Amino acid sequence: MTLFKTALLVVSLFLSITHLSAEGNHSHDFPKEIMAFHHVMAPLWHMDEGAERTNLSCDTTDKMLSLTKDIADSENLANAVTEMKKTCTDKKANIQADFKKVHDAFHKVSDKTKK
């Protein structure tokens, strides 16, 4: 391997590790109620789209709905989760548009808590 290729490989590896490390260590300064919802939604949201993401997301709609009850001004978030739950009843349905609405509604609620 040439020196150039070795250097390129080292730099690429360094950048990849730095990026992964930054993603793994990111945190949010959310109130505990919002953080609880985030801990349920975020891993699902960041999964690749597909059957596994759909099934797991549909399986957690009741938990998400329950968590919205503890979040102030979360009516739109609860409504978005309810719509996704309705879509989930059709096992062949694509929930991605509804899940995006849940994600966006979550950010509207969480953004209100930022200083």
PDB file of C-alpha atoms in Angstrom:
ATOM      1  CA  MET A   1       0.000   0.000   0.000  1.00  0.00           C
ATOM      2  CA  THR A   2       1.383   3.382  -0.894  1.00  0.00           C
ATOM      3  CA  LEU A   3       1.984   6.077   1.661  1.00  0.00           C
ATOM      4  CA  PHE A   4      -0.817   8.159   0.151  1.00  0.00           C
ATOM      5  CA  LYS A   5      -3.338   5.322   0.409  1.00  0.00           C
ATOM      6  CA  THR A   6      -2.271   4.600   3.974  1.00  0.00           C
ATOM      7  CA  ALA A   7      -2.640   8.251   4.946  1.00  0.00           C
ATOM      8  CA  LEU A   8      -6.032   8.419   3.256  1.00  0.00           C
ATOM      9  CA  LEU A   9      -7.172   5.311   5.102  1.00  0.00           C
ATOM     10  CA  VAL A  10      -6.004   6.693   8.460  1.00  0.00           C
ATOM     11  CA  VAL A  11      -7.759  10.022   7.895  1.00  0.00           C
ATOM     12  CA  SER A  12     -10.975   8.305   6.799  1.00  0.00           C
ATOM     13  CA  LEU A  13     -10.898   6.034   9.819  1.00  0.00           C
ATOM     14  CA  PHE A  14     -10.262   8.968  12.147  1.00  0.00           C
ATOM     15  CA  LEU A  15     -13.159  10.952  10.687  1.00  0.00           C
ATOM     16  CA  SER A  16     -15.486   7.959  10.952  1.00  0.00           C
ATOM     17  CA  ILE A  17     -14.583   7.337  14.588  1.00  0.00           C
ATOM     18  CA  THR A  18     -14.935  11.034  15.419  1.00  0.00           C
ATOM     19  CA  HIS A  19     -18.367  11.139  13.788  1.00  0.00           C
ATOM     20  CA  LEU A  20     -19.576   8.004  15.555  1.00  0.00           C
ATOM     21  CA  SER A  21     -18.223   9.213  18.860  1.00  0.00           C
ATOM     22  CA  ALA A  22     -19.985  12.554  18.504  1.00  0.00           C
ATOM     23  CA  GLU A  23     -23.276  10.841  17.694  1.00  0.00           C
ATOM     24  CA  GLY A  24     -22.940   8.398  20.543  1.00  0.00           C
ATOM     25  CA  ASN A  25     -22.217  11.078  23.111  1.00  0.00           C
ATOM     26  CA  HIS A  26     -24.783  13.657  22.113  1.00  0.00           C
ATOM     27  CA  SER A  27     -27.225  14.668  24.767  1.00  0.00           C
ATOM     28  CA  HIS A  28     -30.257  16.822  25.133  1.00  0.00           C
ATOM     29  CA  ASP A  29     -31.189  19.130  27.931  1.00  0.00           C
ATOM     30  CA  PHE A  30     -34.846  18.092  27.993  1.00  0.00           C
ATOM     31  CA  PRO A  31     -37.106  17.929  31.020  1.00  0.00           C
ATOM     32  CA  LYS A  32     -37.432  14.337  32.257  1.00  0.00           C
ATOM     33  CA  GLU A  33     -40.915  13.866  30.725  1.00  0.00           C
ATOM     34  CA  ILE A  34     -39.696  14.852  27.269  1.00  0.00           C
ATOM     35  CA  MET A  35     -36.509  12.838  27.686  1.00  0.00           C
ATOM     36  CA  ALA A  36     -38.583   9.742  28.522  1.00  0.00           C
ATOM     37  CA  PHE A  37     -40.487  10.116  25.238  1.00  0.00           C
ATOM     38  CA  HIS A  38     -37.240  10.770  23.378  1.00  0.00           C
ATOM     39  CA  HIS A  39     -35.699   7.556  24.739  1.00  0.00           C
ATOM     40  CA  VAL A  40     -38.596   5.575  23.264  1.00  0.00           C
ATOM     41  CA  MET A  41     -38.919   7.364  19.922  1.00  0.00           C
ATOM     42  CA  ALA A  42     -35.315   8.194  18.980  1.00  0.00           C
ATOM     43  CA  PRO A  43     -33.910   4.669  18.577  1.00  0.00           C
ATOM     44  CA  LEU A  44     -36.839   3.778  16.336  1.00  0.00           C
ATOM     45  CA  TRP A  45     -36.621   7.000  14.341  1.00  0.00           C
ATOM     46  CA  HIS A  46     -32.938   6.431  13.641  1.00  0.00           C
ATOM     47  CA  MET A  47     -33.402   2.845  12.440  1.00  0.00           C
ATOM     48  CA  ASP A  48     -33.401   2.138   8.734  1.00  0.00           C
ATOM     49  CA  GLU A  49     -36.903   2.179   7.299  1.00  0.00           C
ATOM     50  CA  GLY A  50     -38.363  -1.262   6.856  1.00  0.00           C
ATOM     51  CA  ALA A  51     -40.499  -3.963   8.403  1.00  0.00           C
ATOM     52  CA  GLU A  52     -38.530  -4.145  11.659  1.00  0.00           C
ATOM     53  CA  ARG A  53     -38.772  -0.384  12.243  1.00  0.00           C
ATOM     54  CA  THR A  54     -42.464  -0.438  11.402  1.00  0.00           C
ATOM     55  CA  ASN A  55     -43.234  -3.364  13.702  1.00  0.00           C
ATOM     56  CA  LEU A  56     -41.257  -1.980  16.625  1.00  0.00           C
ATOM     57  CA  SER A  57     -42.701   1.501  16.149  1.00  0.00           C
ATOM     58  CA  CYS A  58     -46.242   0.167  16.043  1.00  0.00           C
ATOM     59  CA  ASP A  59     -45.560  -1.918  19.140  1.00  0.00           C
ATOM     60  CA  THR A  60     -44.577   1.211  21.079  1.00  0.00           C
ATOM     61  CA  THR A  61     -47.517   3.469  20.206  1.00  0.00           C
ATOM     62  CA  ASP A  62     -49.299   2.705  23.490  1.00  0.00           C
ATOM     63  CA  LYS A  63     -46.134   3.524  25.445  1.00  0.00           C
ATOM     64  CA  MET A  64     -45.673   6.759  23.496  1.00  0.00           C
ATOM     65  CA  LEU A  65     -49.289   7.755  24.105  1.00  0.00           C
ATOM     66  CA  SER A  66     -48.884   7.076  27.797  1.00  0.00           C
ATOM     67  CA  LEU A  67     -45.757   9.228  27.933  1.00  0.00           C
ATOM     68  CA  THR A  68     -47.461  12.189  26.228  1.00  0.00           C
ATOM     69  CA  LYS A  69     -49.792  12.487  29.223  1.00  0.00           C
ATOM     70  CA  ASP A  70     -46.884  13.749  31.324  1.00  0.00           C
ATOM     71  CA  ILE A  71     -45.721  16.331  28.763  1.00  0.00           C
ATOM     72  CA  ALA A  72     -47.181  19.840  28.885  1.00  0.00           C
ATOM     73  CA  ASP A  73     -48.824  21.103  25.688  1.00  0.00           C
ATOM     74  CA  SER A  74     -48.454  17.744  23.960  1.00  0.00           C
ATOM     75  CA  GLU A  75     -51.896  17.498  22.360  1.00  0.00           C
ATOM     76  CA  ASN A  76     -50.476  17.629  18.833  1.00  0.00           C
ATOM     77  CA  LEU A  77     -47.895  14.998  19.736  1.00  0.00           C
ATOM     78  CA  ALA A  78     -50.573  12.733  21.218  1.00  0.00           C
ATOM     79  CA  ASN A  79     -52.735  13.237  18.124  1.00  0.00           C
ATOM     80  CA  ALA A  80     -49.824  12.335  15.846  1.00  0.00           C
ATOM     81  CA  VAL A  81     -49.144   9.149  17.831  1.00  0.00           C
ATOM     82  CA  THR A  82     -52.860   8.282  17.712  1.00  0.00           C
ATOM     83  CA  GLU A  83     -52.865   8.668  13.931  1.00  0.00           C
ATOM     84  CA  MET A  84     -49.806   6.451  13.624  1.00  0.00           C
ATOM     85  CA  LYS A  85     -51.474   3.877  15.867  1.00  0.00           C
ATOM     86  CA  LYS A  86     -54.520   3.861  13.563  1.00  0.00           C
ATOM     87  CA  THR A  87     -52.273   3.347  10.540  1.00  0.00           C
ATOM     88  CA  CYS A  88     -50.556   0.487  12.368  1.00  0.00           C
ATOM     89  CA  THR A  89     -53.800  -1.505  12.491  1.00  0.00           C
ATOM     90  CA  ASP A  90     -53.330  -2.224   8.777  1.00  0.00           C
ATOM     91  CA  LYS A  91     -50.247  -4.448   8.817  1.00  0.00           C
ATOM     92  CA  LYS A  92     -49.525  -3.623   5.164  1.00  0.00           C
ATOM     93  CA  ALA A  93     -49.672   0.128   5.707  1.00  0.00           C
ATOM     94  CA  ASN A  94     -46.657   2.368   5.414  1.00  0.00           C
ATOM     95  CA  ILE A  95     -46.370   4.305   8.672  1.00  0.00           C
ATOM     96  CA  GLN A  96     -43.387   6.441   7.662  1.00  0.00           C
ATOM     97  CA  ALA A  97     -45.399   9.606   6.921  1.00  0.00           C
ATOM     98  CA  ASP A  98     -47.220   9.257  10.235  1.00  0.00           C
ATOM     99  CA  PHE A  99     -43.986   8.559  12.093  1.00  0.00           C
ATOM    100  CA  LYS A 100     -42.501  11.742  10.596  1.00  0.00           C
ATOM    101  CA  LYS A 101     -45.488  13.653  11.989  1.00  0.00           C
ATOM    102  CA  VAL A 102     -44.775  12.150  15.425  1.00  0.00           C
ATOM    103  CA  HIS A 103     -41.111  13.126  15.107  1.00  0.00           C
ATOM    104  CA  ASP A 104     -41.940  16.667  13.989  1.00  0.00           C
ATOM    105  CA  ALA A 105     -44.565  17.107  16.730  1.00  0.00           C
ATOM    106  CA  PHE A 106     -42.036  15.895  19.284  1.00  0.00           C
ATOM    107  CA  HIS A 107     -39.545  18.526  18.158  1.00  0.00           C
ATOM    108  CA  LYS A 108     -42.166  21.271  18.364  1.00  0.00           C
ATOM    109  CA  VAL A 109     -42.841  20.294  21.975  1.00  0.00           C
ATOM    110  CA  SER A 110     -39.176  19.883  22.876  1.00  0.00           C
ATOM    111  CA  ASP A 111     -38.173  23.145  21.183  1.00  0.00           C
ATOM    112  CA  LYS A 112     -40.516  25.017  23.538  1.00  0.00           C
ATOM    113  CA  THR A 113     -38.347  23.895  26.453  1.00  0.00           C
ATOM    114  CA  LYS A 114     -35.124  25.315  25.029  1.00  0.00           C
ATOM    115  CA  LYS A 115     -33.834  28.492  26.605  1.00  0.00           C
TER     116      LYS A 115
END
